[in-house]
mmCIF file of C-alpha atoms in Angstrom:
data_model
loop_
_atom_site.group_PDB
_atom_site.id
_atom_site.type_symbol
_atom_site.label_atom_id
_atom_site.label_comp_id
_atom_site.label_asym_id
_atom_site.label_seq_id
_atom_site.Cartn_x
_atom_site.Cartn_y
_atom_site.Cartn_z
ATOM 1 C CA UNK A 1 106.610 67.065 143.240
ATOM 2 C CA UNK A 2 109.243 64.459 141.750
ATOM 3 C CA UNK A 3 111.879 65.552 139.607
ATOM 4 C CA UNK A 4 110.140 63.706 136.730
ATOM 5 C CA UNK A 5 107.151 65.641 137.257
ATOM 6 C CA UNK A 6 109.073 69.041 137.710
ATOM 7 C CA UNK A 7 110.758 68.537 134.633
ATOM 8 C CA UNK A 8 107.968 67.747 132.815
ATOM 9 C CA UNK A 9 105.985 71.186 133.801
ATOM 10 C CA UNK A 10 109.495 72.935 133.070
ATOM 11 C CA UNK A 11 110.654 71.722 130.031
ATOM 12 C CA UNK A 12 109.416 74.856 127.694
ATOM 13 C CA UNK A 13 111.289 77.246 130.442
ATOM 14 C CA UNK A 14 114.440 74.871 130.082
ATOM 15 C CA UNK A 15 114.423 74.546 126.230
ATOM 16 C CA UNK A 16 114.177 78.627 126.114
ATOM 17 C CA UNK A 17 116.567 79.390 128.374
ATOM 18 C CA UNK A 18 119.135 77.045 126.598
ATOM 19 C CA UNK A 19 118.217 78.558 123.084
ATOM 20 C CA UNK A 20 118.491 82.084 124.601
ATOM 21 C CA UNK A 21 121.989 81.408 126.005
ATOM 22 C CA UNK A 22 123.468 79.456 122.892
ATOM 23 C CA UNK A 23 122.231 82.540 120.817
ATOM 24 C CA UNK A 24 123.941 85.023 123.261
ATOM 25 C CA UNK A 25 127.222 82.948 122.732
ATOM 26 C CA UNK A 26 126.756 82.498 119.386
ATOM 27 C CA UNK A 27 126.464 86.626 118.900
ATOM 28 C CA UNK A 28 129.028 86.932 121.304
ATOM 29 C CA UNK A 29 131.275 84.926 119.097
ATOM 30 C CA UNK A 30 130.280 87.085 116.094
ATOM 31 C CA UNK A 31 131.195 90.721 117.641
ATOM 32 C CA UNK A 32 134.566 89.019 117.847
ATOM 33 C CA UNK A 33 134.350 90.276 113.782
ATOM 34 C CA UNK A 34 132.567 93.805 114.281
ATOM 35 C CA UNK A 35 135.884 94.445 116.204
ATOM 36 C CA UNK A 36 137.922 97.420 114.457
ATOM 37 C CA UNK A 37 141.947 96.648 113.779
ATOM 38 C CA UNK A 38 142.788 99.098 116.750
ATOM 39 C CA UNK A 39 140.495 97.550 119.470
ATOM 40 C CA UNK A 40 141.684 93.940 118.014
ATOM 41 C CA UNK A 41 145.338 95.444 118.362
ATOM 42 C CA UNK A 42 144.166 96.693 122.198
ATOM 43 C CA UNK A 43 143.112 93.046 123.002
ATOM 44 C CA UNK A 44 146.029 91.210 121.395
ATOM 45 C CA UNK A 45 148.513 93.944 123.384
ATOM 46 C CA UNK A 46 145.796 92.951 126.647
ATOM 47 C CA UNK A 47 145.944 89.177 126.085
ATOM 48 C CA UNK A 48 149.732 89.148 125.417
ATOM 49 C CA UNK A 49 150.295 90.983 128.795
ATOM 50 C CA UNK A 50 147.932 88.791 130.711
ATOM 51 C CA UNK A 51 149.848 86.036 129.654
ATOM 52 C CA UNK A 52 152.937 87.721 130.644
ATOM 53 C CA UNK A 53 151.764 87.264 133.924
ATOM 54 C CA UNK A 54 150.682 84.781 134.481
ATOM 55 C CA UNK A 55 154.113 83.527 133.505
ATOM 56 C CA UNK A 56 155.615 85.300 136.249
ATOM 57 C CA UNK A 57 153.270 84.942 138.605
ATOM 58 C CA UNK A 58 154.798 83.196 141.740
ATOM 59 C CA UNK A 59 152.879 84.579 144.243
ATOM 60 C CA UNK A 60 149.649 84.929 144.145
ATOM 61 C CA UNK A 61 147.124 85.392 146.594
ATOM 62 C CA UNK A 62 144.693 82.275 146.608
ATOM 63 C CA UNK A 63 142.721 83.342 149.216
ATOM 64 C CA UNK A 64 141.639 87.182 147.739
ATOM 65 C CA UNK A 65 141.538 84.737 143.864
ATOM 66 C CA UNK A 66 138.692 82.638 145.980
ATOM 67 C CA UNK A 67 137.369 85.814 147.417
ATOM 68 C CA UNK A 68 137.177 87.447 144.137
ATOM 69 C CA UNK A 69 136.013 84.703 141.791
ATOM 70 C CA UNK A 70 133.044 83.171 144.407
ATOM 71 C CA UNK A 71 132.158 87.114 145.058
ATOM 72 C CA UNK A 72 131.644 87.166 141.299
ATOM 73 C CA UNK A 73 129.286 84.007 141.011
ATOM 74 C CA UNK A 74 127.321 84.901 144.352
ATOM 75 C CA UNK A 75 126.243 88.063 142.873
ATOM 76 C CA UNK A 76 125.127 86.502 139.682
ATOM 77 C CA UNK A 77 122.767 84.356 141.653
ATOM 78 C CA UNK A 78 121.584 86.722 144.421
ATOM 79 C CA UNK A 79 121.064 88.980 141.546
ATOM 80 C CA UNK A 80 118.992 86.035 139.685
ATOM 81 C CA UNK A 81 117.555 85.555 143.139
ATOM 82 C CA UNK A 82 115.946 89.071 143.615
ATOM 83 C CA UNK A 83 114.340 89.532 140.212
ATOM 84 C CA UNK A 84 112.765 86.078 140.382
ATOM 85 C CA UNK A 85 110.985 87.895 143.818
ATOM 86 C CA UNK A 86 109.879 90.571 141.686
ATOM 87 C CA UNK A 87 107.195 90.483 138.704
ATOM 88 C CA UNK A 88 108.892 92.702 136.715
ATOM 89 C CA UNK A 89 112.004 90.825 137.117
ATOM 90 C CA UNK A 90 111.410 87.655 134.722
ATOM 91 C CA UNK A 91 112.658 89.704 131.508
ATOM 92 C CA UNK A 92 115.165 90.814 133.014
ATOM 93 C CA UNK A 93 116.658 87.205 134.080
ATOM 94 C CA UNK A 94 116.589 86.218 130.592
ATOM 95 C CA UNK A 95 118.450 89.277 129.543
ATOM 96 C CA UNK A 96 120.897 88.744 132.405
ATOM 97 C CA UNK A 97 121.136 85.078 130.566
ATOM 98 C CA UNK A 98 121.787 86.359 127.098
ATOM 99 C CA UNK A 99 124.605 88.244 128.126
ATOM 100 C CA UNK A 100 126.174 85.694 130.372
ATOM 101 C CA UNK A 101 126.352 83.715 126.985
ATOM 102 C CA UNK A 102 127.501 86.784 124.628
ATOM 103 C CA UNK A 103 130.720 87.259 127.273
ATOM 104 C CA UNK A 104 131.402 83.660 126.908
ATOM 105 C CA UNK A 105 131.014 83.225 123.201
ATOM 106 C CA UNK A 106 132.832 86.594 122.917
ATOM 107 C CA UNK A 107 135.948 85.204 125.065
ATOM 108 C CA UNK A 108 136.084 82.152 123.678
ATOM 109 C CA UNK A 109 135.431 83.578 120.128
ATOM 110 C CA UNK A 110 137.991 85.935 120.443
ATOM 111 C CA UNK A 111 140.897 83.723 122.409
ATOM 112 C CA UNK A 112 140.461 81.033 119.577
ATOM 113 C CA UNK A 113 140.360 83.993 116.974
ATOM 114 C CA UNK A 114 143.583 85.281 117.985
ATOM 115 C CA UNK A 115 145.672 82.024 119.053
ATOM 116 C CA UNK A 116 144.190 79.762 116.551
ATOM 117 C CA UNK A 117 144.506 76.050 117.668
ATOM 118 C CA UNK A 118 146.552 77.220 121.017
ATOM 119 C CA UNK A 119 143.120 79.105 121.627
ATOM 120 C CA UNK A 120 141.457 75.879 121.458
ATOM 121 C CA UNK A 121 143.657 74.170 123.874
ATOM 122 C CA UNK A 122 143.550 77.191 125.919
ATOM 123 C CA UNK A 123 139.608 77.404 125.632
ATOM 124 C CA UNK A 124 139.414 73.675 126.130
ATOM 125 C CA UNK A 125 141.628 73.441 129.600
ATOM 126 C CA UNK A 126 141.183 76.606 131.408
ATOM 127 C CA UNK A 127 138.005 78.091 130.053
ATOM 128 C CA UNK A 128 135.251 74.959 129.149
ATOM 129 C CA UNK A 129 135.574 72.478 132.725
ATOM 130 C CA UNK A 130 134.235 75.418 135.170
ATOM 131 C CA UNK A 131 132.008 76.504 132.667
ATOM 132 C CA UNK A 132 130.212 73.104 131.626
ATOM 133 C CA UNK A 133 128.958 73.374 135.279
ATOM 134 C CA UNK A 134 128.505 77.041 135.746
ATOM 135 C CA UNK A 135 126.111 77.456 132.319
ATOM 136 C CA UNK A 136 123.946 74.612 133.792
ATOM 137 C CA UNK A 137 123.952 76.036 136.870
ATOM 138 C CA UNK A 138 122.865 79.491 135.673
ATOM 139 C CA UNK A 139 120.163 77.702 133.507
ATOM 140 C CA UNK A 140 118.927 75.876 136.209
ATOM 141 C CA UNK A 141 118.418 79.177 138.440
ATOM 142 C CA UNK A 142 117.237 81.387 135.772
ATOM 143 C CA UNK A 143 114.617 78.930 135.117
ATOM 144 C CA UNK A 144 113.631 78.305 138.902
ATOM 145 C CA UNK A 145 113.687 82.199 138.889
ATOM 146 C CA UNK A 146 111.590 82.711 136.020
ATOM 147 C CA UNK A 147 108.909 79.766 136.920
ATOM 148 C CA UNK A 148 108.610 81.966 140.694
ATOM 149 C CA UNK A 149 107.980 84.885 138.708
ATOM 150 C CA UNK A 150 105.045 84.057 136.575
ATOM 151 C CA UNK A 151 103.682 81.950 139.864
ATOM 152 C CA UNK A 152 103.662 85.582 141.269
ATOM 153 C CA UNK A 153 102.438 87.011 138.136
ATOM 154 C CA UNK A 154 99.194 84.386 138.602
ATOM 155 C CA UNK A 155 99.067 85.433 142.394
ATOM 156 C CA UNK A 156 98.790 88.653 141.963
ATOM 157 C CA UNK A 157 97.759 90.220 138.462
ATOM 158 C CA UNK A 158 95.046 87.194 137.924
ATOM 159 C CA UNK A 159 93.304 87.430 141.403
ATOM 160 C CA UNK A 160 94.587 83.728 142.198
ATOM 161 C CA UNK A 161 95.530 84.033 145.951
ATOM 162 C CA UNK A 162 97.461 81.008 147.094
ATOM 163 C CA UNK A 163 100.457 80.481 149.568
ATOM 164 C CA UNK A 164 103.393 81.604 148.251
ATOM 165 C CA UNK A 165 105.795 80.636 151.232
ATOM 166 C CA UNK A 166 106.342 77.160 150.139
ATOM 167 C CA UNK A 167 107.194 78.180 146.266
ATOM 168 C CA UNK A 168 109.143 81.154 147.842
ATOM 169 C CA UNK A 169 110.872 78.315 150.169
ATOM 170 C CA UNK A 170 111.510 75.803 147.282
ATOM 171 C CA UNK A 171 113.024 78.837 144.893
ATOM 172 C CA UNK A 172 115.582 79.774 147.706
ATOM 173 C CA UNK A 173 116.729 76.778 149.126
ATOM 174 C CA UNK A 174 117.659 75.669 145.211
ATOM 175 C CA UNK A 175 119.447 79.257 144.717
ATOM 176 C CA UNK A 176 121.633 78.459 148.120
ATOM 177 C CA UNK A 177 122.065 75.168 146.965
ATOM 178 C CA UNK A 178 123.222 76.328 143.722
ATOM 179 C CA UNK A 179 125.778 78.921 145.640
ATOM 180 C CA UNK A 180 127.465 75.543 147.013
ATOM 181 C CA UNK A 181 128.000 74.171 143.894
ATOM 182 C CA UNK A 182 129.189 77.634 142.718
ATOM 183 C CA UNK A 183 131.323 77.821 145.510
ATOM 184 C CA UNK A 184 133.290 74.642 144.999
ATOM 185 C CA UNK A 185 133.717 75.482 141.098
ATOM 186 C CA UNK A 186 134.956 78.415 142.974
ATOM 187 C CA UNK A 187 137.437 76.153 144.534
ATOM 188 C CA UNK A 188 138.388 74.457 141.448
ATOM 189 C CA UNK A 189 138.996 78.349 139.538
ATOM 190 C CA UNK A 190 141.333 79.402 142.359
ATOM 191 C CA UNK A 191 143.546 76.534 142.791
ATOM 192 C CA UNK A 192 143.251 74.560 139.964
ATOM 193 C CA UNK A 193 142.786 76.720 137.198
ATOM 194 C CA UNK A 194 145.825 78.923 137.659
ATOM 195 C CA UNK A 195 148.350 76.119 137.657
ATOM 196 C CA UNK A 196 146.748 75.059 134.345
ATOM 197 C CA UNK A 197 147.043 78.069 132.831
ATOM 198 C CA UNK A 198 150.901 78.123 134.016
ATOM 199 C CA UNK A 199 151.550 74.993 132.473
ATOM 200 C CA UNK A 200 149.970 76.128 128.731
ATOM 201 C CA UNK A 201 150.899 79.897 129.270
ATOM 202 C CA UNK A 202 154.808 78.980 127.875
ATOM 203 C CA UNK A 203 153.254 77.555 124.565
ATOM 204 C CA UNK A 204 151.297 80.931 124.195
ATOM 205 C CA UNK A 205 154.098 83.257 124.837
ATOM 206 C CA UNK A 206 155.461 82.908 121.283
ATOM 207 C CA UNK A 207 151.941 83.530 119.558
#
C-alpha cells in the first residue's frame, strides 16, 4: 500500500484524532479559569520556584534529564502500542489522546495566563518546537493504533479470519519507528531545551 493510498483509507481516523486532541487542548486551556485563587496562588508560588531553578541550575544531570524525558515518551507509545493489540483498547487510545491535549492546552493556557506576553515567548521557545513534532507523532500512532484495533475488531467479532501478522508487523515497526523520532526530540529536550530556558528564565524572574 502507498502512502497515497494509506492516507486515503485513513483520512476519517486522522481528521478525528486531530479534532479530539485540539478539543482536549482547547478544554485544557479553559480549566486554566475553573482554577480557585488558592490553587492559582499554589501554581504561581510552583512556577516562580521552578524558575528559581532553573536559574541556578549549574549542574545538572543530562544523562538521568535524557533518561527521564525519553522514559516518559516510550511509555506513551508502548502504552498506545498495547491497547491498539487489544479490542477493547481503541477507546481508550482516544481518551489517552484527549488528555495528552488537555495537559498541553492546560500548560500552555496557564504559563501564558500567568506571564502574559513572557508566557508567550516562553510557550513559543521552550514549550511549541518539541511539541510540533511530538503531537504529530502521537496522532500518527494513535491512529495506526486505532486502525489495528477495528482490523481486529473485523477478525474476530465479524467471523472475518485473515492474517493478522503482517498488519500486526506494519503497526509495530511504525510504533518503533516512531520511538526513534521520539528519542531524538528526546535529545533535543535534554540538551537543548534547558539552555533555552536559561537564557529566557532571567526575563521571567521579575514577573
Amino acid at each position: 500500500m502507498n502512502m497515497q493510498q494509506y492516507l486515503k483509507d485513513h483520512l476519517s481516523l486522522y481528521i478525528f484524532v486531530s479534532v479530539l486532541f485540539i478539543m482536549g487542548i482547547i478544554f485544557g486551556a479553559l480549566m486554566v479559569n475553573a482554577l480557585s485563587l488558592e490553587q492559582k496562588q499554589d501554581m504561581s508560588n510552583y512556577l516562580d520556584s521552578f524558575f528559581k531553578t532553573m536559574d541556578e541550575e549549574t549542574d545538572l544531570s543530562s544523562r538521568q534529564l535524557l533518561q527521564e524525558t525519553f522514559g516518559l515518551h516510550l511509555k506513551w507509545m508502548l502504552l498506545i502500542w498495547v491497547l491498539g493489540l487489544s479490542v477493547i483498547g481503541l477507546p481508550f487510545i482516544l481518551i489517552l489522546d484527549f488528555l495528552k491535549g488537555v495537559l498541553i492546552g492546560f500548560t500552555t493556557g496557564y504559563i501564558v495566563g500567568e506571564l502574559s506576553w513572557d508566557g508567550i515567548l516562553f510557550t513559543l521557545v521552550s514549550i511549541a518546537p518539541q511539541n510540533l513534532i511530538i503531537i504529530p507523532v502521537i496522532i500518527i500512532a494513535s491512529v495506526s493504533g486505532v486502525s489495528f484495533s477495528i482490523y481486529l475488531i473485523k477478525n474476530r467479532l465479524l467471523q472475518k479470519r485473515g492474517n493478522i501478522s503482517k498488519p500486526f508487523m506494519t503497526f509495530s515497526f511504525l510504533i518503533l519507528s516512531l520511538i526513534g523520532v521520539l528519542f531524538v526530540i528526546s535529545m533535543y529536550e535534554t540538551y537543548l531545551t534547558p539552555v533555552i530556558m536559561k537564557w529566557i528564565t532571567p526575563m521571567l524572574l521579575s514577573v
